Short mmCIF file of C-alpha atoms in Angstrom, two decimals:
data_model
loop_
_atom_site.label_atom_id
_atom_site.label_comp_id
_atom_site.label_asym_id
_atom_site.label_seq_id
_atom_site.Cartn_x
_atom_site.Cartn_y
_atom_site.Cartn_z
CA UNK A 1 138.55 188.14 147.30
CA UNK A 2 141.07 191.09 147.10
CA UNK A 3 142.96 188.69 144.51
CA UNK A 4 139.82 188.77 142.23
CA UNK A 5 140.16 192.29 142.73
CA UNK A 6 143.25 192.73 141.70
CA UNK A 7 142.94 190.94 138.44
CA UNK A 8 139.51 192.43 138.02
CA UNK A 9 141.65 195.97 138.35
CA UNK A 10 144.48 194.15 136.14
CA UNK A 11 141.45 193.54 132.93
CA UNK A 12 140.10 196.79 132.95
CA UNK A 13 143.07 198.88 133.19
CA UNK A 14 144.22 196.21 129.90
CA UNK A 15 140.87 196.85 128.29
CA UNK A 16 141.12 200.74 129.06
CA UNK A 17 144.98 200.29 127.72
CA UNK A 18 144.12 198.56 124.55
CA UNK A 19 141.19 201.68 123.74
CA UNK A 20 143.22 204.07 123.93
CA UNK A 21 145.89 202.57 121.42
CA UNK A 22 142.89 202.99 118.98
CA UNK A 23 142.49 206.41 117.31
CA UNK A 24 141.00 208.37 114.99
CA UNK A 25 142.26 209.79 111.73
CA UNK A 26 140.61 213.46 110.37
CA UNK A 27 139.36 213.89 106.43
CA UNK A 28 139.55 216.83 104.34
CA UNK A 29 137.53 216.36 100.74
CA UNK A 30 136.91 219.10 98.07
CA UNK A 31 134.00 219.11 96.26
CA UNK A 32 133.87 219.21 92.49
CA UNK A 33 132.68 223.03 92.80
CA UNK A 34 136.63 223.39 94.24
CA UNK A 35 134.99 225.83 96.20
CA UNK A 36 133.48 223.65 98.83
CA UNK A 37 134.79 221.42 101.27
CA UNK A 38 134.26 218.28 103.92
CA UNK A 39 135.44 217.34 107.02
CA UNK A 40 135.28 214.24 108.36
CA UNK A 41 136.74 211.50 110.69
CA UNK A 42 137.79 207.92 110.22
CA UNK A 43 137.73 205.47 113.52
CA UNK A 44 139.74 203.09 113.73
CA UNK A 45 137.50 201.32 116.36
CA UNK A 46 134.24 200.78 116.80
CA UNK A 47 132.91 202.42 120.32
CA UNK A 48 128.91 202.38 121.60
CA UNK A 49 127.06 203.88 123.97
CA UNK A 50 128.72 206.45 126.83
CA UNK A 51 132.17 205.36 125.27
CA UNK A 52 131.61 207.53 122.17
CA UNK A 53 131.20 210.92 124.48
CA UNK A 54 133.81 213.31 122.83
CA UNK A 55 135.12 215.84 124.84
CA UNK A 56 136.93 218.25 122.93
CA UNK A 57 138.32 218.88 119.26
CA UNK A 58 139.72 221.20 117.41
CA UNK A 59 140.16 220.86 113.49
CA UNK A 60 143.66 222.78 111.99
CA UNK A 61 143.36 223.78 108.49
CA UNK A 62 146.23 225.57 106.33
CA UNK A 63 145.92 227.23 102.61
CA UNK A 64 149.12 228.60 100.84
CA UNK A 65 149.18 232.30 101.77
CA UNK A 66 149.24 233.48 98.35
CA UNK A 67 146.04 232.18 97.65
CA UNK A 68 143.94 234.94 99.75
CA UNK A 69 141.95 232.15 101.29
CA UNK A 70 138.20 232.96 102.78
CA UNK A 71 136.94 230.78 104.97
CA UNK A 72 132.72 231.47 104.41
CA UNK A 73 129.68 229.31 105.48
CA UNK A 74 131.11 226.98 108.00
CA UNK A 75 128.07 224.47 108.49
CA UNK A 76 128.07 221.42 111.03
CA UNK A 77 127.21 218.39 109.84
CA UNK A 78 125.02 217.47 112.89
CA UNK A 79 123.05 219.64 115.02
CA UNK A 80 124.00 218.36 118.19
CA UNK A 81 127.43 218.86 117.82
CA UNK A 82 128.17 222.79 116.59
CA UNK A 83 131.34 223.53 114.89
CA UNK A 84 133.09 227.40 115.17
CA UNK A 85 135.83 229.33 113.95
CA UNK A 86 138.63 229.75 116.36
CA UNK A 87 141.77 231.21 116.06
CA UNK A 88 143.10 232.42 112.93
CA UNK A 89 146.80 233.68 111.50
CA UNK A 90 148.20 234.43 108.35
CA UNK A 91 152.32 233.95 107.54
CA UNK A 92 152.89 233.37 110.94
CA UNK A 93 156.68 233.46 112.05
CA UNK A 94 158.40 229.79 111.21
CA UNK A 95 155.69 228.83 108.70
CA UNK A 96 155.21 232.10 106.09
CA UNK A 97 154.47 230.51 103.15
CA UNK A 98 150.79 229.31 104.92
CA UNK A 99 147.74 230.75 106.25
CA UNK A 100 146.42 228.80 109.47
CA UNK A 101 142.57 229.10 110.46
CA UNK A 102 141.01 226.18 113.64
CA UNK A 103 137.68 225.36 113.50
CA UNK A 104 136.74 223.91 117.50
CA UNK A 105 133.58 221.88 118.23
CA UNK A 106 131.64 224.18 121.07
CA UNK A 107 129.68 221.36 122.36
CA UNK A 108 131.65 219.49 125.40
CA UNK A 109 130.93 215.99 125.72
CA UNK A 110 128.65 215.81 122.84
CA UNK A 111 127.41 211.78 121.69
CA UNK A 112 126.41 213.09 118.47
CA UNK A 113 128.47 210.75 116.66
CA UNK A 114 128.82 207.09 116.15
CA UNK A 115 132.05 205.48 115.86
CA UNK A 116 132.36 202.61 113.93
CA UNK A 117 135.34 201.32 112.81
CA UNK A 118 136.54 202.44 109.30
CA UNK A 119 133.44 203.98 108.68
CA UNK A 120 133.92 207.90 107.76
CA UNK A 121 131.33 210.24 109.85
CA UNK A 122 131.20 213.99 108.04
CA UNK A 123 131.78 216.55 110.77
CA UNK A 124 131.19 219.88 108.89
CA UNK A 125 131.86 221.74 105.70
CA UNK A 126 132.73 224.83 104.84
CA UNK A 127 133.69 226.92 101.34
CA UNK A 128 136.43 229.29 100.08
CA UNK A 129 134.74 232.42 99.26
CA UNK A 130 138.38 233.59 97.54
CA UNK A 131 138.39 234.26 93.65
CA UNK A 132 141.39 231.47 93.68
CA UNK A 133 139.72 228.23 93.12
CA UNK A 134 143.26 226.23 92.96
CA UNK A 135 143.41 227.36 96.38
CA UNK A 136 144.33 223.85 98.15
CA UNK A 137 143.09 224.03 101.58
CA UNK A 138 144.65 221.04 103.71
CA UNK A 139 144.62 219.69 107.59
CA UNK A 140 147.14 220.17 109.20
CA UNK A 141 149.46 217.37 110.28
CA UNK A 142 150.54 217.52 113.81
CA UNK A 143 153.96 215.28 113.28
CA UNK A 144 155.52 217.59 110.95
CA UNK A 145 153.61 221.07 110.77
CA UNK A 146 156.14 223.85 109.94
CA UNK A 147 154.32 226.15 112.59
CA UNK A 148 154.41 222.74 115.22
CA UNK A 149 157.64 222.75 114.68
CA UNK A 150 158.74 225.99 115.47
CA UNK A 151 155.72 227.22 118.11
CA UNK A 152 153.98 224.29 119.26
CA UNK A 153 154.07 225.27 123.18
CA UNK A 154 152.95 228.79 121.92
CA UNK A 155 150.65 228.16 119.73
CA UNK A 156 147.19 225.39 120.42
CA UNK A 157 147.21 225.03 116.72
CA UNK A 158 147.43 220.73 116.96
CA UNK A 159 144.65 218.88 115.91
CA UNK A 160 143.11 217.18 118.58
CA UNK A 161 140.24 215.05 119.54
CA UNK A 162 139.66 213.36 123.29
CA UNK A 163 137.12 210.44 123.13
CA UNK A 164 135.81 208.86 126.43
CA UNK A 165 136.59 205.24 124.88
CA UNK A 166 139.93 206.02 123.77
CA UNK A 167 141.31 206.91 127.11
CA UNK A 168 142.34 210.65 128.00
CA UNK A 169 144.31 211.64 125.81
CA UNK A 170 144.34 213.23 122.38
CA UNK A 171 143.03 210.54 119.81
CA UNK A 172 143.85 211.97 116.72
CA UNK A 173 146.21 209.63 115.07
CA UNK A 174 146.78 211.20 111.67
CA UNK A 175 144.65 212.35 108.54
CA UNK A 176 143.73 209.63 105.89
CA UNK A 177 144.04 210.52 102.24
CA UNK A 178 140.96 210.03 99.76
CA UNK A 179 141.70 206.65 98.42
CA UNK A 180 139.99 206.29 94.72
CA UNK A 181 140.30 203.41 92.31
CA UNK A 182 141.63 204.39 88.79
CA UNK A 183 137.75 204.62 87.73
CA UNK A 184 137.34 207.72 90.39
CA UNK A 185 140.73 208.70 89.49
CA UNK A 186 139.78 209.05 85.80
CA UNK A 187 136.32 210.76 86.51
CA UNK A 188 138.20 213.67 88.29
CA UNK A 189 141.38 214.14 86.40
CA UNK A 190 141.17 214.10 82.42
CA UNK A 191 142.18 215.59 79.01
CA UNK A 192 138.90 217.62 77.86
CA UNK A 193 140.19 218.61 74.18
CA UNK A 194 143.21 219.46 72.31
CA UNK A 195 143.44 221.49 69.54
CA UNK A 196 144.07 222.44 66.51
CA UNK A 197 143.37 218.66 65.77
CA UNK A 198 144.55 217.93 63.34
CA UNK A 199 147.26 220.12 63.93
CA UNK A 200 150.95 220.88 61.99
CA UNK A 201 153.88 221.99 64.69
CA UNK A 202 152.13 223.25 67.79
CA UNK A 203 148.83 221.89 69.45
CA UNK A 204 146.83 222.70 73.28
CA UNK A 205 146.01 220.16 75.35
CA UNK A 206 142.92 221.32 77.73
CA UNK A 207 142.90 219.02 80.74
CA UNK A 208 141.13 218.79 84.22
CA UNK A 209 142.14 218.03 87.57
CA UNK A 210 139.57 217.73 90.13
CA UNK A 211 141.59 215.71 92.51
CA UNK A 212 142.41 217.22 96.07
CA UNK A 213 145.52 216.57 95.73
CA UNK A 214 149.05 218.16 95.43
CA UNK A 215 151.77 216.29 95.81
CA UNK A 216 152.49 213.86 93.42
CA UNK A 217 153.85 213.52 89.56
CA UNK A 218 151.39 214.83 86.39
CA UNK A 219 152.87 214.36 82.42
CA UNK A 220 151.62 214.85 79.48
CA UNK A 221 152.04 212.60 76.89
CA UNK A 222 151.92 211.73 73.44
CA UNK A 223 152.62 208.54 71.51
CA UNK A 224 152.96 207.24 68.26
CA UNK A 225 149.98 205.18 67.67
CA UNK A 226 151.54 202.77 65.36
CA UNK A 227 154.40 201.78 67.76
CA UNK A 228 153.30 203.02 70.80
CA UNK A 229 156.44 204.70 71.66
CA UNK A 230 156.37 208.06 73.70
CA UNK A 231 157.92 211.08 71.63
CA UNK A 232 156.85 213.52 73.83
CA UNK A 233 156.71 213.84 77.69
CA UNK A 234 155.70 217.67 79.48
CA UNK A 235 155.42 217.83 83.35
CA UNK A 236 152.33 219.98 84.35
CA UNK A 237 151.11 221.45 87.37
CA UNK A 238 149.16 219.38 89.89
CA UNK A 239 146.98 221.78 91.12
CA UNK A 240 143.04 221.32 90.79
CA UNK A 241 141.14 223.29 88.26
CA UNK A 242 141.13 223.55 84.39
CA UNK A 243 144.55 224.02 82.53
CA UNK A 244 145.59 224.55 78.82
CA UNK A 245 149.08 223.23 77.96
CA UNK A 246 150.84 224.13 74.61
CA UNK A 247 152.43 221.39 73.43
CA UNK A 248 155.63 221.54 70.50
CA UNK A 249 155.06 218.98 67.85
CA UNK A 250 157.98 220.06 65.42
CA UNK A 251 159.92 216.61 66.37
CA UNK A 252 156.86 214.57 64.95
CA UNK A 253 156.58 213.03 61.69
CA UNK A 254 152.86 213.05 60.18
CA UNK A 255 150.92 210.37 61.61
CA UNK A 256 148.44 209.24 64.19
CA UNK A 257 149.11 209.79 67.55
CA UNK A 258 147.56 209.41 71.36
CA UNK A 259 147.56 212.43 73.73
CA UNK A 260 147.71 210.89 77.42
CA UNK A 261 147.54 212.18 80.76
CA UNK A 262 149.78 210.43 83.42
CA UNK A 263 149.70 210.27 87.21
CA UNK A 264 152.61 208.81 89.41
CA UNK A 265 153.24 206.58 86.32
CA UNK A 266 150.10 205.53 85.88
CA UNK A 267 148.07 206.68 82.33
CA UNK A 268 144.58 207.53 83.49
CA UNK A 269 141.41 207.02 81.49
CA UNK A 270 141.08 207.45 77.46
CA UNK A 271 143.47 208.83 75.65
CA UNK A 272 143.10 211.93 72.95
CA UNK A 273 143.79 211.32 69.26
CA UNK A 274 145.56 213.77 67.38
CA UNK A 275 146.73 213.80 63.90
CA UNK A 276 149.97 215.60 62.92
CA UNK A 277 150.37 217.09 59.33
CA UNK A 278 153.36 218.36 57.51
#
């Protein structure tokens, strides 16, 4: 009997062992308003009944400080589980370039949330009330924060989310990226006009970048349309909102050409025709 026992103790200290290698990864999506944003959470296993109690979390966001960030209408996604502001600082020593501002969930052991595996559950949203609208408000991410870093023990900045099925510890594993086929790519980031068109030794290209994104490569390019060679190549800022780019066309012979925009190496949707005249 007390050898049952023991491997009955051995299984469920495995089973408890393999839960709490499963995590959960934290979302961050703007809204095409660039104003408004989403929080959300990713499991990477699927838990039911008491197992998906969470206990506490705390969601880490950062903004560039020069971007006078205001965080305004903080709403939870689901009434049983209340989301609040929490601590707040701006250029803090070790990370001065960013403004840092927690949102914690007040309700303790809340089941207000399913986990299913893979399946994203919104936790709340919130919008920038600041006149700077390429303000790119990002999570945090615990690994490599600047402010981490350099006050970790001092500061309870680190994201963080205990989960009854995942053992107790802090579950947050990471943050997953908005993943968008070139379709969704090309619905969010596009050329809107350039002009004059047709145009003799200088033209503006108008594009738009509604991807929450920053990091990354963005060209501008235009090629001849008869042998599809590129004759002119202009990095451009990555930032979201609406840009105009002036673009020197003195090197160009008169012709047809195509005006493309380019991310990572990759041209996205239709190109622009322009026609050059001498």
């Amino acid at each position: 009997m007390k050898k049952l026992s023991k491997l009955a103790l051995v299984a469920l200290l495995a089973g408890a062992a393999i839960n709490a290698q499963a995590q959960v990864k934290f979302k961050i999506t703007r809204k095409d308003d660039l104003k408004t944003y989403v929080v959300s959470m990713l499991p990477e296993q699927t838990l039911k009944g008491a197992k998906n109690t969470i206990g506490t979390a705390q969601v880490t966001l950062r903004v560039k400080s020069d971007k006078a960030f205001i965080l305004n209408n903080l709403k939870s996604a689901n009434q049983e589980a209340e989301w609040q502001t929490g601590a707040a600082m701006k250029s803090p020593d070790g990370a001065g370039d960013y403004d840092y501002v927690s949102i914690n969930l007040k309700n303790v052991g809340t089941k207000a949330f399913t986990f299913t595996e893979g399946q994203e559950v919104e936790l709340f949203s919130f919008q920038n009330a600041g006149e700077q609208l390429d303000a790119n408000v990002e999570l945090i991410d615990n690994s490599n924060d600047e402010l981490i870093k350099t006050h970790g023990a001092e500061f309870n900045v680190k994201n963080h989310i205990s989960v009854l099925g995942f053992g107790h510890r802090n579950a947050y594993s990471g943050n997953a990226g908005s993943l968008m086929n070139p379709e969704e790519v090309a619905k969010k980031l596009r050329i809107q006009k350039v002009f004059p068109n047709p145009a003799v030794d200088r033209t503006t290209v108008v594009y738009e970048n509604l991807l929450d994104e920053t990091a990354g490569d963005l060209f501008l390019t235009i090629i001849d349309s008869r042998s599809s060679r590129e004759l002119v190549r202009k990095k451009v800022k990555m930032g979201a909102g609406e840009f105009s780019i002036d673009l020197s066309l003195e090197d160009l012979t008169e012709g047809s050409y195509l005006v493309h925009i380019e991310k990572d190496g990759l041209r996205i949707g239709s190109a622009q025709k322009l026609m050059v005249v001498k």
